[in-house]
Amino acid sequence: MPKRIISHFSTITQNSKYLFTWMSILISSIGIIIAEESRPNIILIMCDDMGFSDLGSYGSEIKTPHLDALAYNGIRFNDFHNNAKCSETRATLMTGLWHQQTKNLKKQNNVTLAEVLKESGYATSMVGKWHLNGHPIDRGFDRYFGFLGGTINFFNGKEWSSGKNNLYFGKAPFIAGKDFYSTDKFTEFAKKFISEMLDKDSDKPFFLYLAHNAPHFPLQAPRENIDKYKGKYNKGWDHLRESRITKMRNLGIIDESWKLSDRDPKVEPWNALKGEEKNFMEPMMEVYAAMVDRLDENIGELLTHLKRHNVYENTLIMFLSDNGACPYQRLRNDILLPGPEESEIGYDARWANACNTPLRLYKQYAHNGGTMTPFIAHWPKRIKNTGSISDSTRHIVDIMPTLIDIAEANYPTEFRGRSILPMEGESMANILLGKTTQKMRTRKIFWEFSANHAVRSGNWKLVAEKSKDWELFRIDKDRSESNDLSRTYPEKVKELEAVYNDWAERTGAVRHSQALKRKRSSQSQLFDFNKILK
């Protein structure tokens, strides 16, 4: 029984003349507790650089039974979007604002999801990759373990760019031990924080933001996971794309209107590679799959922990990626075989093209290959249409209003003496609870990063790479953005361009005319075999 109720009973026993007064207080307290218990615990899980088809329940051959169980016993979305870039996605996720409005939390015009939920009575914890301005402890999280930057070595926790230790427990530096592997350690601390919140704050629901860095480069994984995928990718990326789109259609994630996009024009056919080139490229996908596999194993451990604490049924779990697959080639030393701590390699656009099946382009681009993420919502107590696939068009800007609705919290206009911008998203709570099947948002969706930009209005999407002019697509008929309709519907281009430019002016994003003056995008990268395999 909660301590405050015990205290009320004790007082009643000692002073019976105040029985009526204390009974009123007791009833009121029980009402508060019931209300709190009806609100769910919330776990928001974000992985890093995962392609749209990288989970088994989204078409992959990678073994992800635990995430698949969440998908098949929850809701999968097939038209859910991010900001196509690490920090920028996290800024919107935390604030419910477009990232241009907050400059990745550098501005003072925002309040975080953790701050709002904490004010409404939630215990709050974060584990993993922050990659925003400031520190989680200063932005509403009671507990924190993870790293503040963008990329670390999975086996020693050191920052990719500087080689310095970048792990923190709270605000104190944390030194990785002998058996450290970040995916495992993040799960360990997630379980620790859940136990602490349930023990110390037993009257409160909890909010955990678990931001895994897997499967972001460098390609590093334990040997036992890598061994599961030896030889699985010897048929190459062309075969992988074909097999995945077939499975996706069989699963119902996509239908026949989703065409397989053309292979990136820069990427050669697998069968055009020489033997040594295949031997160089093949292990990268094996290790990448092992990283996703290991991530799934850890999700399984987390779910078991929730069940042991009897909070599994009333915990809302959301899972998504911060952007599409990453097309950057990375090789910083002469170790050509990925996997161990010493390896500093990341796959390039060749495998990224396959991980984003059937979509076009990658991380940093405003095309669907950059912005579409697997999105799973799982809540046994309240989600009834389990196993369903929602084609509702949604964006991470919608997560904050959704969770505020579900948590019965209040979004402030002022917070700690500063004015707060209104949220830009729309709640998905009624979709999760099966109260509506509304497909389209009332508000339009916008993207802009590094001058790659787009606007989505209903089934129309106007999108451009920096230095290039607009392309126009009917997304309901052309999810892979293969049939440009800009010349067929010039008035629609003009209409949506005006909408985009108005939004860019309001938020501080790059206008289309400015983007045309930028240098051509160089995010799509390939290894130069002639230099590497001398």
Short mmCIF file of C-alpha atoms in Angstrom, two decimals:
data_model
loop_
_atom_site.label_atom_id
_atom_site.label_comp_id
_atom_site.label_asym_id
_atom_site.label_seq_id
_atom_site.Cartn_x
_atom_site.Cartn_y
_atom_site.Cartn_z
CA MET A 1 0.00 0.00 0.00
CA PRO A 2 1.40 3.50 -0.80
CA LYS A 3 3.04 5.25 2.15
CA ARG A 4 0.63 8.21 2.12
CA ILE A 5 -2.39 5.89 2.60
CA ILE A 6 -0.64 4.12 5.49
CA SER A 7 0.01 7.52 7.00
CA HIS A 8 -3.69 8.42 6.72
CA PHE A 9 -4.74 5.18 8.48
CA SER A 10 -2.24 5.85 11.26
CA THR A 11 -3.61 9.32 11.85
CA ILE A 12 -7.20 8.02 11.89
CA THR A 13 -6.29 5.45 14.53
CA GLN A 14 -4.59 8.04 16.73
CA ASN A 15 -7.25 10.72 16.43
CA SER A 16 -10.70 9.28 15.74
CA LYS A 17 -12.54 12.60 16.19
CA TYR A 18 -11.08 13.66 12.81
CA LEU A 19 -12.33 10.45 11.19
CA PHE A 20 -14.66 12.15 8.71
CA THR A 21 -11.99 14.64 7.62
CA TRP A 22 -9.36 11.99 7.15
CA MET A 23 -11.72 9.67 5.33
CA SER A 24 -12.33 12.48 2.86
CA ILE A 25 -8.60 12.92 2.41
CA LEU A 26 -8.17 9.16 2.05
CA ILE A 27 -10.82 8.97 -0.68
CA SER A 28 -9.21 11.91 -2.44
CA SER A 29 -5.76 10.27 -2.25
CA ILE A 30 -7.08 7.00 -3.59
CA GLY A 31 -8.66 8.92 -6.45
CA ILE A 32 -5.33 10.53 -7.28
CA ILE A 33 -3.54 7.19 -7.17
CA ILE A 34 -6.13 5.51 -9.37
CA ALA A 35 -5.80 8.34 -11.86
CA GLU A 36 -2.02 7.99 -11.84
CA GLU A 37 -2.21 4.23 -12.25
CA SER A 38 -4.54 4.61 -15.22
CA ARG A 39 -1.93 6.69 -16.98
CA PRO A 40 0.59 4.46 -18.73
CA ASN A 41 4.28 4.22 -18.27
CA ILE A 42 5.93 5.43 -21.46
CA ILE A 43 9.05 4.05 -23.13
CA LEU A 44 10.24 5.85 -26.24
CA ILE A 45 12.90 3.83 -28.08
CA MET A 46 14.87 5.42 -30.89
CA CYS A 47 17.49 3.55 -32.88
CA ASP A 48 20.06 5.17 -35.16
CA ASP A 49 20.38 5.06 -38.98
CA MET A 50 18.06 2.08 -39.47
CA GLY A 51 16.57 1.63 -42.94
CA PHE A 52 12.84 1.31 -43.58
CA SER A 53 13.01 -2.44 -44.33
CA ASP A 54 15.52 -3.52 -41.64
CA LEU A 55 13.09 -5.22 -39.23
CA GLY A 56 11.60 -8.64 -39.83
CA SER A 57 8.09 -7.23 -39.45
CA TYR A 58 8.96 -4.66 -42.16
CA GLY A 59 10.42 -7.12 -44.64
CA SER A 60 13.92 -7.92 -43.43
CA GLU A 61 15.71 -11.24 -43.27
CA ILE A 62 17.42 -10.03 -40.06
CA LYS A 63 16.12 -11.88 -37.01
CA THR A 64 14.20 -9.38 -34.85
CA PRO A 65 11.66 -11.53 -32.95
CA HIS A 66 11.20 -9.16 -30.01
CA LEU A 67 10.56 -6.04 -32.05
CA ASP A 68 8.38 -8.13 -34.36
CA ALA A 69 6.35 -9.27 -31.33
CA LEU A 70 5.76 -5.61 -30.44
CA ALA A 71 4.70 -4.99 -34.04
CA TYR A 72 2.36 -7.97 -34.33
CA ASN A 73 0.81 -7.23 -30.93
CA GLY A 74 0.63 -3.49 -31.50
CA ILE A 75 0.32 -1.17 -34.49
CA ARG A 76 2.78 -0.73 -37.35
CA PHE A 77 2.78 2.47 -39.37
CA ASN A 78 3.88 2.47 -43.01
CA ASP A 79 3.80 6.24 -43.62
CA PHE A 80 5.60 7.63 -40.59
CA HIS A 81 8.38 10.19 -41.00
CA ASN A 82 11.40 11.73 -39.28
CA ASN A 83 13.62 14.74 -40.08
CA ALA A 84 16.19 12.64 -42.01
CA LYS A 85 19.06 13.57 -39.69
CA CYS A 86 20.19 12.61 -36.18
CA SER A 87 20.16 15.83 -34.14
CA GLU A 88 17.32 17.39 -36.05
CA THR A 89 15.03 14.41 -35.49
CA ARG A 90 15.86 14.38 -31.78
CA ALA A 91 15.14 18.10 -31.46
CA THR A 92 11.64 17.66 -32.91
CA LEU A 93 11.04 14.48 -30.91
CA MET A 94 11.87 16.27 -27.65
CA THR A 95 9.98 19.51 -28.32
CA GLY A 96 7.12 18.94 -30.77
CA LEU A 97 8.56 21.79 -32.85
CA TRP A 98 10.34 21.90 -36.19
CA HIS A 99 14.08 21.66 -35.57
CA GLN A 100 14.67 25.00 -37.30
CA GLN A 101 12.61 26.70 -34.58
CA THR A 102 14.82 25.50 -31.71
CA LYS A 103 18.20 25.17 -33.46
CA ASN A 104 18.54 21.76 -31.82
CA LEU A 105 17.62 23.19 -28.39
CA LYS A 106 20.06 26.11 -28.56
CA LYS A 107 17.12 28.52 -28.36
CA GLN A 108 15.11 29.14 -25.18
CA ASN A 109 11.68 28.99 -26.85
CA ASN A 110 10.96 25.35 -26.13
CA VAL A 111 10.04 22.87 -23.43
CA THR A 112 11.03 19.21 -23.64
CA LEU A 113 8.77 16.20 -23.43
CA ALA A 114 10.58 15.20 -20.23
CA GLU A 115 9.94 18.60 -18.66
CA VAL A 116 6.23 18.46 -19.49
CA LEU A 117 5.79 14.90 -18.23
CA LYS A 118 7.81 15.60 -15.07
CA GLU A 119 5.58 18.57 -14.28
CA SER A 120 2.55 16.30 -14.68
CA GLY A 121 3.82 13.75 -12.17
CA TYR A 122 5.98 11.35 -14.19
CA ALA A 123 9.36 10.03 -13.06
CA THR A 124 11.77 10.60 -15.95
CA SER A 125 14.93 8.87 -17.17
CA MET A 126 17.04 8.85 -20.30
CA VAL A 127 19.60 6.38 -21.61
CA GLY A 128 21.76 6.67 -24.73
CA LYS A 129 22.52 9.24 -27.40
CA TRP A 130 21.54 12.85 -26.61
CA HIS A 131 23.14 14.75 -29.54
CA LEU A 132 21.45 18.04 -28.65
CA ASN A 133 22.46 21.26 -26.98
CA GLY A 134 22.76 21.11 -23.21
CA HIS A 135 22.45 18.09 -20.94
CA PRO A 136 19.46 15.76 -20.33
CA ILE A 137 19.61 16.37 -16.57
CA ASP A 138 19.01 20.07 -17.24
CA ARG A 139 16.09 19.36 -19.58
CA GLY A 140 13.71 17.40 -17.39
CA PHE A 141 15.35 14.01 -16.91
CA ASP A 142 15.91 12.85 -13.33
CA ARG A 143 18.41 10.19 -14.40
CA TYR A 144 20.79 9.88 -17.34
CA PHE A 145 23.35 7.46 -18.71
CA GLY A 146 24.79 7.74 -22.20
CA PHE A 147 26.82 9.98 -24.47
CA LEU A 148 26.19 13.57 -25.44
CA GLY A 149 27.61 13.57 -28.99
CA GLY A 150 26.74 11.83 -32.23
CA THR A 151 28.96 8.74 -32.62
CA ILE A 152 30.95 6.48 -30.32
CA ASN A 153 32.94 3.28 -30.53
CA PHE A 154 30.54 0.51 -29.44
CA PHE A 155 33.22 -1.32 -27.45
CA ASN A 156 34.92 1.52 -25.56
CA GLY A 157 32.50 4.43 -25.61
CA LYS A 158 35.01 6.91 -27.01
CA GLU A 159 33.83 9.68 -29.32
CA TRP A 160 34.34 8.89 -33.00
CA SER A 161 35.51 12.39 -33.92
CA SER A 162 37.89 13.09 -31.04
CA GLY A 163 38.78 9.74 -29.48
CA LYS A 164 37.91 11.17 -26.06
CA ASN A 165 35.71 9.49 -23.49
CA ASN A 166 32.16 10.71 -23.95
CA LEU A 167 30.14 8.55 -21.56
CA TYR A 168 28.30 10.06 -18.61
CA PHE A 169 26.38 8.75 -15.63
CA GLY A 170 24.36 11.80 -14.69
CA LYS A 171 26.88 14.59 -15.17
CA ALA A 172 29.85 12.52 -14.03
CA PRO A 173 32.18 10.93 -16.62
CA PHE A 174 31.80 7.16 -16.91
CA ILE A 175 34.70 4.95 -18.00
CA ALA A 176 33.79 1.88 -20.04
CA GLY A 177 34.88 -1.43 -18.54
CA LYS A 178 36.44 -4.51 -20.13
CA ASP A 179 33.18 -6.09 -21.32
CA PHE A 180 31.51 -2.90 -22.48
CA TYR A 181 29.26 -2.94 -25.55
CA SER A 182 27.05 0.13 -25.79
CA THR A 183 23.83 -1.63 -26.85
CA ASP A 184 24.13 -4.00 -23.86
CA LYS A 185 25.14 -1.28 -21.41
CA PHE A 186 22.30 1.01 -22.43
CA THR A 187 19.82 -1.77 -21.79
CA GLU A 188 21.45 -2.50 -18.44
CA PHE A 189 20.97 1.11 -17.35
CA ALA A 190 17.46 1.25 -18.79
CA LYS A 191 16.49 -1.69 -16.58
CA LYS A 192 18.28 -0.12 -13.61
CA PHE A 193 16.43 3.16 -14.02
CA ILE A 194 13.07 1.43 -14.41
CA SER A 195 13.66 -0.48 -11.16
CA GLU A 196 14.69 2.71 -9.38
CA MET A 197 11.69 4.67 -10.63
CA LEU A 198 9.28 1.93 -9.62
CA ASP A 199 10.91 1.62 -6.20
CA LYS A 200 11.56 5.27 -5.31
CA ASP A 201 8.59 6.78 -7.13
CA SER A 202 6.09 3.99 -6.67
CA ASP A 203 3.13 6.36 -6.85
CA LYS A 204 4.20 7.77 -10.20
CA PRO A 205 4.11 6.48 -13.76
CA PHE A 206 7.48 6.65 -15.49
CA PHE A 207 8.86 7.97 -18.77
CA LEU A 208 12.00 6.38 -20.24
CA TYR A 209 13.67 7.72 -23.37
CA LEU A 210 16.01 5.00 -24.64
CA ALA A 211 18.13 6.29 -27.53
CA HIS A 212 20.26 3.44 -28.88
CA ASN A 213 23.19 4.22 -31.19
CA ALA A 214 22.81 0.92 -33.06
CA PRO A 215 23.05 0.31 -35.97
CA HIS A 216 24.95 3.58 -36.66
CA PHE A 217 28.55 3.26 -37.87
CA PRO A 218 31.20 2.14 -36.98
CA LEU A 219 30.21 -1.42 -37.87
CA GLN A 220 31.00 -3.24 -34.63
CA ALA A 221 29.26 -6.23 -33.06
CA PRO A 222 29.93 -9.23 -30.83
CA ARG A 223 31.24 -12.26 -32.72
CA GLU A 224 28.31 -14.51 -31.74
CA ASN A 225 25.88 -12.18 -33.52
CA ILE A 226 28.08 -11.79 -36.59
CA ASP A 227 28.37 -15.54 -36.98
CA LYS A 228 24.59 -15.82 -37.45
CA TYR A 229 24.84 -13.92 -40.73
CA LYS A 230 27.97 -15.36 -42.31
CA GLY A 231 27.26 -16.00 -45.97
CA LYS A 232 23.73 -14.54 -45.80
CA TYR A 233 24.56 -11.66 -48.14
CA ASN A 234 26.72 -13.34 -50.76
CA LYS A 235 24.05 -12.69 -53.42
CA GLY A 236 24.44 -8.95 -52.98
CA TRP A 237 22.25 -5.88 -52.80
CA ASP A 238 20.20 -6.46 -55.95
CA HIS A 239 18.96 -9.83 -54.68
CA LEU A 240 18.40 -8.36 -51.22
CA ARG A 241 16.19 -5.57 -52.57
CA GLU A 242 14.08 -8.02 -54.57
CA SER A 243 13.67 -10.47 -51.68
CA ARG A 244 12.74 -7.73 -49.24
CA ILE A 245 10.09 -6.10 -51.40
CA THR A 246 8.50 -9.51 -51.95
CA LYS A 247 8.34 -10.13 -48.21
CA MET A 248 7.03 -6.62 -47.56
CA ARG A 249 4.14 -7.22 -49.92
CA ASN A 250 3.42 -10.60 -48.34
CA LEU A 251 3.37 -8.98 -44.89
CA GLY A 252 0.98 -6.27 -46.06
CA ILE A 253 3.39 -3.48 -45.17
CA ILE A 254 3.19 -2.37 -48.80
CA ASP A 255 1.00 -3.19 -51.79
CA GLU A 256 1.59 -3.39 -55.51
CA SER A 257 1.48 0.40 -55.85
CA TRP A 258 4.84 0.52 -54.06
CA LYS A 259 7.31 -0.02 -56.87
CA LEU A 260 10.93 -0.91 -56.27
CA SER A 261 12.83 2.30 -56.92
CA ASP A 262 15.64 2.18 -59.43
CA ARG A 263 18.99 1.26 -58.01
CA ASP A 264 20.93 4.42 -57.18
CA PRO A 265 22.54 5.39 -60.52
CA LYS A 266 25.90 5.62 -58.77
CA VAL A 267 25.66 2.04 -57.51
CA GLU A 268 26.80 -0.73 -59.81
CA PRO A 269 25.07 -4.14 -60.04
CA TRP A 270 26.39 -6.67 -57.53
CA ASN A 271 27.36 -9.05 -60.29
CA ALA A 272 29.54 -6.37 -61.87
CA LEU A 273 31.89 -6.49 -58.86
CA LYS A 274 35.13 -8.44 -58.90
CA GLY A 275 35.72 -11.21 -56.39
CA GLU A 276 37.88 -9.12 -54.05
CA GLU A 277 35.35 -6.29 -54.19
CA LYS A 278 32.55 -8.63 -53.13
CA ASN A 279 34.77 -9.98 -50.35
CA PHE A 280 35.28 -6.41 -49.13
CA MET A 281 31.62 -5.39 -49.23
CA GLU A 282 29.85 -8.57 -48.06
CA PRO A 283 31.03 -8.57 -44.39
CA MET A 284 29.73 -5.04 -43.90
CA MET A 285 26.14 -6.17 -44.25
CA GLU A 286 26.81 -9.20 -42.06
CA VAL A 287 28.01 -6.96 -39.22
CA TYR A 288 25.23 -4.45 -39.78
CA ALA A 289 22.68 -7.26 -39.48
CA ALA A 290 24.44 -8.45 -36.33
CA MET A 291 24.07 -4.98 -34.80
CA VAL A 292 20.33 -4.98 -35.48
CA ASP A 293 20.13 -8.54 -34.15
CA ARG A 294 21.91 -7.55 -30.93
CA LEU A 295 19.63 -4.52 -30.56
CA ASP A 296 16.61 -6.81 -30.79
CA GLU A 297 18.03 -9.17 -28.17
CA ASN A 298 18.32 -6.23 -25.80
CA ILE A 299 14.77 -5.12 -26.50
CA GLY A 300 13.77 -8.63 -25.43
CA GLU A 301 15.62 -8.20 -22.14
CA LEU A 302 13.85 -4.90 -21.54
CA LEU A 303 10.44 -6.46 -22.16
CA THR A 304 11.22 -9.30 -19.76
CA HIS A 305 12.18 -6.72 -17.13
CA LEU A 306 8.84 -4.96 -17.53
CA LYS A 307 6.98 -8.23 -17.11
CA ARG A 308 8.95 -9.09 -13.95
CA HIS A 309 7.87 -5.78 -12.47
CA ASN A 310 4.24 -6.34 -13.54
CA VAL A 311 4.13 -3.11 -15.55
CA TYR A 312 4.23 -4.56 -19.07
CA GLU A 313 0.47 -4.32 -19.70
CA ASN A 314 0.19 -0.62 -18.93
CA THR A 315 3.40 0.53 -20.59
CA LEU A 316 3.15 2.30 -23.92
CA ILE A 317 6.22 1.49 -26.02
CA MET A 318 7.05 3.41 -29.18
CA PHE A 319 9.90 2.35 -31.46
CA LEU A 320 11.34 4.26 -34.43
CA SER A 321 14.55 5.34 -36.20
CA ASP A 322 15.98 8.85 -36.40
CA ASN A 323 16.47 8.71 -40.19
CA GLY A 324 16.81 6.33 -43.10
CA ALA A 325 19.86 4.21 -43.89
CA CYS A 326 23.18 6.05 -43.98
CA PRO A 327 25.03 6.35 -47.32
CA TYR A 328 28.38 7.62 -45.96
CA GLN A 329 31.43 5.50 -46.70
CA ARG A 330 33.68 5.39 -43.63
CA LEU A 331 37.16 3.87 -43.38
CA ARG A 332 39.69 5.48 -41.04
CA ASN A 333 42.38 2.83 -40.79
CA ASP A 334 43.77 -0.17 -42.66
CA ILE A 335 41.45 -2.70 -40.96
CA LEU A 336 39.15 -3.69 -43.81
CA LEU A 337 37.13 -6.33 -41.94
CA PRO A 338 34.31 -4.79 -39.85
CA GLY A 339 33.25 -6.09 -36.46
CA PRO A 340 35.93 -5.64 -33.76
CA GLU A 341 36.70 -2.63 -31.57
CA GLU A 342 39.62 -1.64 -33.78
CA SER A 343 37.51 -1.50 -36.94
CA GLU A 344 36.45 1.98 -38.04
CA ILE A 345 34.37 1.26 -41.10
CA GLY A 346 30.81 2.00 -42.19
CA TYR A 347 28.99 0.70 -45.24
CA ASP A 348 28.31 3.07 -48.14
CA ALA A 349 25.36 3.87 -50.42
CA ARG A 350 25.45 0.39 -51.94
CA TRP A 351 24.04 -1.42 -48.89
CA ALA A 352 22.11 1.65 -47.70
CA ASN A 353 20.13 1.50 -50.95
CA ALA A 354 19.06 -2.05 -50.02
CA CYS A 355 18.27 -1.25 -46.37
CA ASN A 356 15.85 1.43 -47.55
CA THR A 357 13.96 -0.96 -49.87
CA PRO A 358 11.87 0.01 -51.80
CA LEU A 359 12.49 3.72 -51.26
CA ARG A 360 14.66 6.28 -53.00
CA LEU A 361 17.72 7.99 -51.48
CA TYR A 362 18.95 8.08 -47.87
CA LYS A 363 19.70 9.89 -44.64
CA GLN A 364 19.87 13.70 -45.04
CA TYR A 365 17.64 13.70 -48.12
CA ALA A 366 14.00 14.85 -47.96
CA HIS A 367 12.91 11.96 -50.20
CA ASN A 368 11.25 9.01 -48.49
CA GLY A 369 14.47 7.01 -48.21
CA GLY A 370 15.71 9.69 -45.84
CA THR A 371 12.53 10.37 -43.90
CA MET A 372 10.49 7.17 -43.58
CA THR A 373 10.98 5.09 -40.47
CA PRO A 374 9.51 1.88 -39.10
CA PHE A 375 7.18 3.04 -36.34
CA ILE A 376 5.68 0.61 -33.82
CA ALA A 377 3.29 1.44 -30.99
CA HIS A 378 2.57 -1.25 -28.38
CA TRP A 379 0.30 -0.91 -25.34
CA PRO A 380 -1.47 -4.13 -24.28
CA LYS A 381 -3.87 -2.44 -21.90
CA ARG A 382 -5.32 0.01 -24.42
CA ILE A 383 -4.44 -0.88 -28.01
CA LYS A 384 -7.15 -3.24 -29.23
CA ASN A 385 -6.56 -3.42 -32.98
CA THR A 386 -3.37 -5.40 -32.47
CA GLY A 387 -1.45 -6.56 -35.49
CA SER A 388 -2.93 -3.80 -37.63
CA ILE A 389 -0.98 -1.71 -40.13
CA SER A 390 -1.83 1.98 -40.18
CA ASP A 391 -1.35 3.96 -43.38
CA SER A 392 -2.02 7.21 -41.53
CA THR A 393 0.50 9.86 -42.58
CA ARG A 394 2.36 10.98 -39.46
CA HIS A 395 5.61 12.64 -38.38
CA ILE A 396 7.74 12.71 -35.24
CA VAL A 397 6.44 16.22 -34.58
CA ASP A 398 3.19 14.41 -33.64
CA ILE A 399 4.74 12.32 -30.86
CA MET A 400 4.86 15.03 -28.23
CA PRO A 401 1.17 16.04 -28.51
CA THR A 402 0.26 12.33 -28.59
CA LEU A 403 2.09 11.55 -25.37
CA ILE A 404 0.82 14.70 -23.69
CA ASP A 405 -2.74 13.60 -24.49
CA ILE A 406 -2.17 10.07 -23.26
CA ALA A 407 -0.42 11.26 -20.10
CA GLU A 408 -3.15 13.84 -19.43
CA ALA A 409 -0.45 16.49 -19.18
CA ASN A 410 -0.58 20.21 -19.92
CA TYR A 411 1.62 21.93 -22.48
CA PRO A 412 2.69 25.33 -21.12
CA THR A 413 2.80 28.72 -22.80
CA GLU A 414 5.53 29.71 -20.35
CA PHE A 415 8.12 27.59 -18.58
CA ARG A 416 10.60 28.79 -15.97
CA GLY A 417 10.24 32.38 -17.02
CA ARG A 418 10.52 31.91 -20.76
CA SER A 419 7.85 32.00 -23.46
CA ILE A 420 7.23 28.67 -25.21
CA LEU A 421 6.24 28.25 -28.84
CA PRO A 422 3.03 26.27 -29.47
CA MET A 423 3.43 22.68 -30.65
CA GLU A 424 3.42 22.07 -34.42
CA GLY A 425 2.16 18.48 -34.38
CA GLU A 426 -1.17 16.69 -34.11
CA SER A 427 -2.03 14.03 -31.57
CA MET A 428 -2.22 10.41 -32.72
CA ALA A 429 -3.87 9.24 -29.51
CA ASN A 430 -7.21 8.43 -31.15
CA ILE A 431 -5.45 6.39 -33.84
CA LEU A 432 -3.63 4.34 -31.21
CA LEU A 433 -6.82 3.82 -29.24
CA GLY A 434 -8.79 2.81 -32.32
CA LYS A 435 -11.16 5.78 -32.12
CA THR A 436 -10.40 6.97 -35.64
CA THR A 437 -8.83 5.72 -38.85
CA GLN A 438 -8.05 9.23 -40.04
CA LYS A 439 -5.38 8.93 -42.72
CA MET A 440 -4.24 12.49 -43.30
CA ARG A 441 -3.04 15.10 -40.87
CA THR A 442 -4.88 18.41 -40.92
CA ARG A 443 -1.56 20.22 -41.00
CA LYS A 444 1.04 19.83 -43.72
CA ILE A 445 4.42 18.17 -43.11
CA PHE A 446 7.69 19.93 -43.92
CA TRP A 447 11.31 18.89 -44.19
CA GLU A 448 14.56 20.78 -44.61
CA PHE A 449 18.09 19.79 -43.76
CA SER A 450 21.22 20.98 -45.53
CA ALA A 451 18.94 22.57 -48.16
CA ASN A 452 17.31 19.24 -49.07
CA HIS A 453 13.65 20.15 -48.61
CA ALA A 454 10.03 19.11 -49.11
CA VAL A 455 6.39 19.68 -48.24
CA ARG A 456 3.68 17.01 -47.97
CA SER A 457 0.04 18.00 -48.42
CA GLY A 458 -2.33 15.05 -48.39
CA ASN A 459 -1.10 12.67 -51.07
CA TRP A 460 0.98 15.33 -52.82
CA LYS A 461 4.67 15.74 -52.07
CA LEU A 462 6.88 18.48 -53.48
CA VAL A 463 10.56 17.70 -52.88
CA ALA A 464 13.97 18.88 -54.02
CA GLU A 465 17.60 18.05 -53.48
CA LYS A 466 19.77 21.08 -52.87
CA SER A 467 20.93 22.71 -56.13
CA LYS A 468 18.08 20.96 -57.99
CA ASP A 469 14.56 22.06 -58.90
CA TRP A 470 11.32 20.64 -57.58
CA GLU A 471 9.95 17.16 -58.17
CA LEU A 472 6.26 16.43 -57.61
CA PHE A 473 4.82 13.05 -56.62
CA ARG A 474 1.49 11.45 -55.83
CA ILE A 475 2.61 9.46 -52.82
CA ASP A 476 -0.48 7.25 -52.64
CA LYS A 477 0.38 5.94 -56.11
CA ASP A 478 4.16 6.36 -56.08
CA ARG A 479 5.70 5.85 -52.64
CA SER A 480 9.15 5.29 -54.16
CA GLU A 481 9.01 8.73 -55.82
CA SER A 482 9.84 7.45 -59.28
CA ASN A 483 7.35 9.35 -61.49
CA ASP A 484 7.96 13.11 -61.39
CA LEU A 485 4.72 15.00 -62.16
CA SER A 486 6.08 18.53 -61.86
CA ARG A 487 5.67 19.26 -65.57
CA THR A 488 2.23 17.72 -65.69
CA TYR A 489 0.90 19.78 -62.77
CA PRO A 490 2.81 23.10 -62.77
CA GLU A 491 0.03 24.85 -60.82
CA LYS A 492 0.32 22.31 -58.00
CA VAL A 493 4.08 22.94 -57.91
CA LYS A 494 3.47 26.67 -57.67
CA GLU A 495 0.86 26.23 -54.95
CA LEU A 496 2.98 23.97 -52.77
CA GLU A 497 6.15 26.00 -53.33
CA ALA A 498 4.37 29.02 -51.87
CA VAL A 499 3.27 26.93 -48.88
CA TYR A 500 6.81 25.66 -48.35
CA ASN A 501 8.40 29.11 -48.62
CA ASP A 502 5.92 30.58 -46.15
CA TRP A 503 6.82 27.83 -43.68
CA ALA A 504 10.56 28.34 -44.32
CA GLU A 505 10.18 32.07 -43.69
CA ARG A 506 8.31 31.42 -40.44
CA THR A 507 10.66 28.78 -39.04
CA GLY A 508 14.05 29.84 -40.39
CA ALA A 509 14.44 27.00 -42.90
CA VAL A 510 16.17 27.39 -46.26
CA ARG A 511 13.87 28.74 -48.98
CA HIS A 512 13.75 26.99 -52.35
CA SER A 513 15.48 29.84 -54.18
CA GLN A 514 18.31 29.70 -51.66
CA ALA A 515 18.61 25.92 -51.97
CA LEU A 516 19.04 26.21 -55.73
CA LYS A 517 22.24 28.20 -55.15
CA ARG A 518 23.84 25.57 -52.91
CA LYS A 519 26.46 23.09 -54.09
CA ARG A 520 25.17 19.73 -55.23
CA SER A 521 24.50 17.19 -52.49
CA SER A 522 27.40 14.86 -51.70
CA GLN A 523 25.78 12.65 -49.04
CA SER A 524 25.54 9.61 -51.31
CA GLN A 525 29.05 8.14 -51.15
CA LEU A 526 30.87 5.05 -52.46
CA PHE A 527 34.12 3.36 -51.59
CA ASP A 528 36.79 3.73 -54.28
CA PHE A 529 37.85 0.11 -54.79
CA ASN A 530 40.88 1.16 -56.83
CA LYS A 531 42.31 3.02 -53.84
CA ILE A 532 41.31 0.60 -51.09
CA LEU A 533 41.97 -2.77 -52.72
CA LYS A 534 45.37 -2.11 -54.26
#
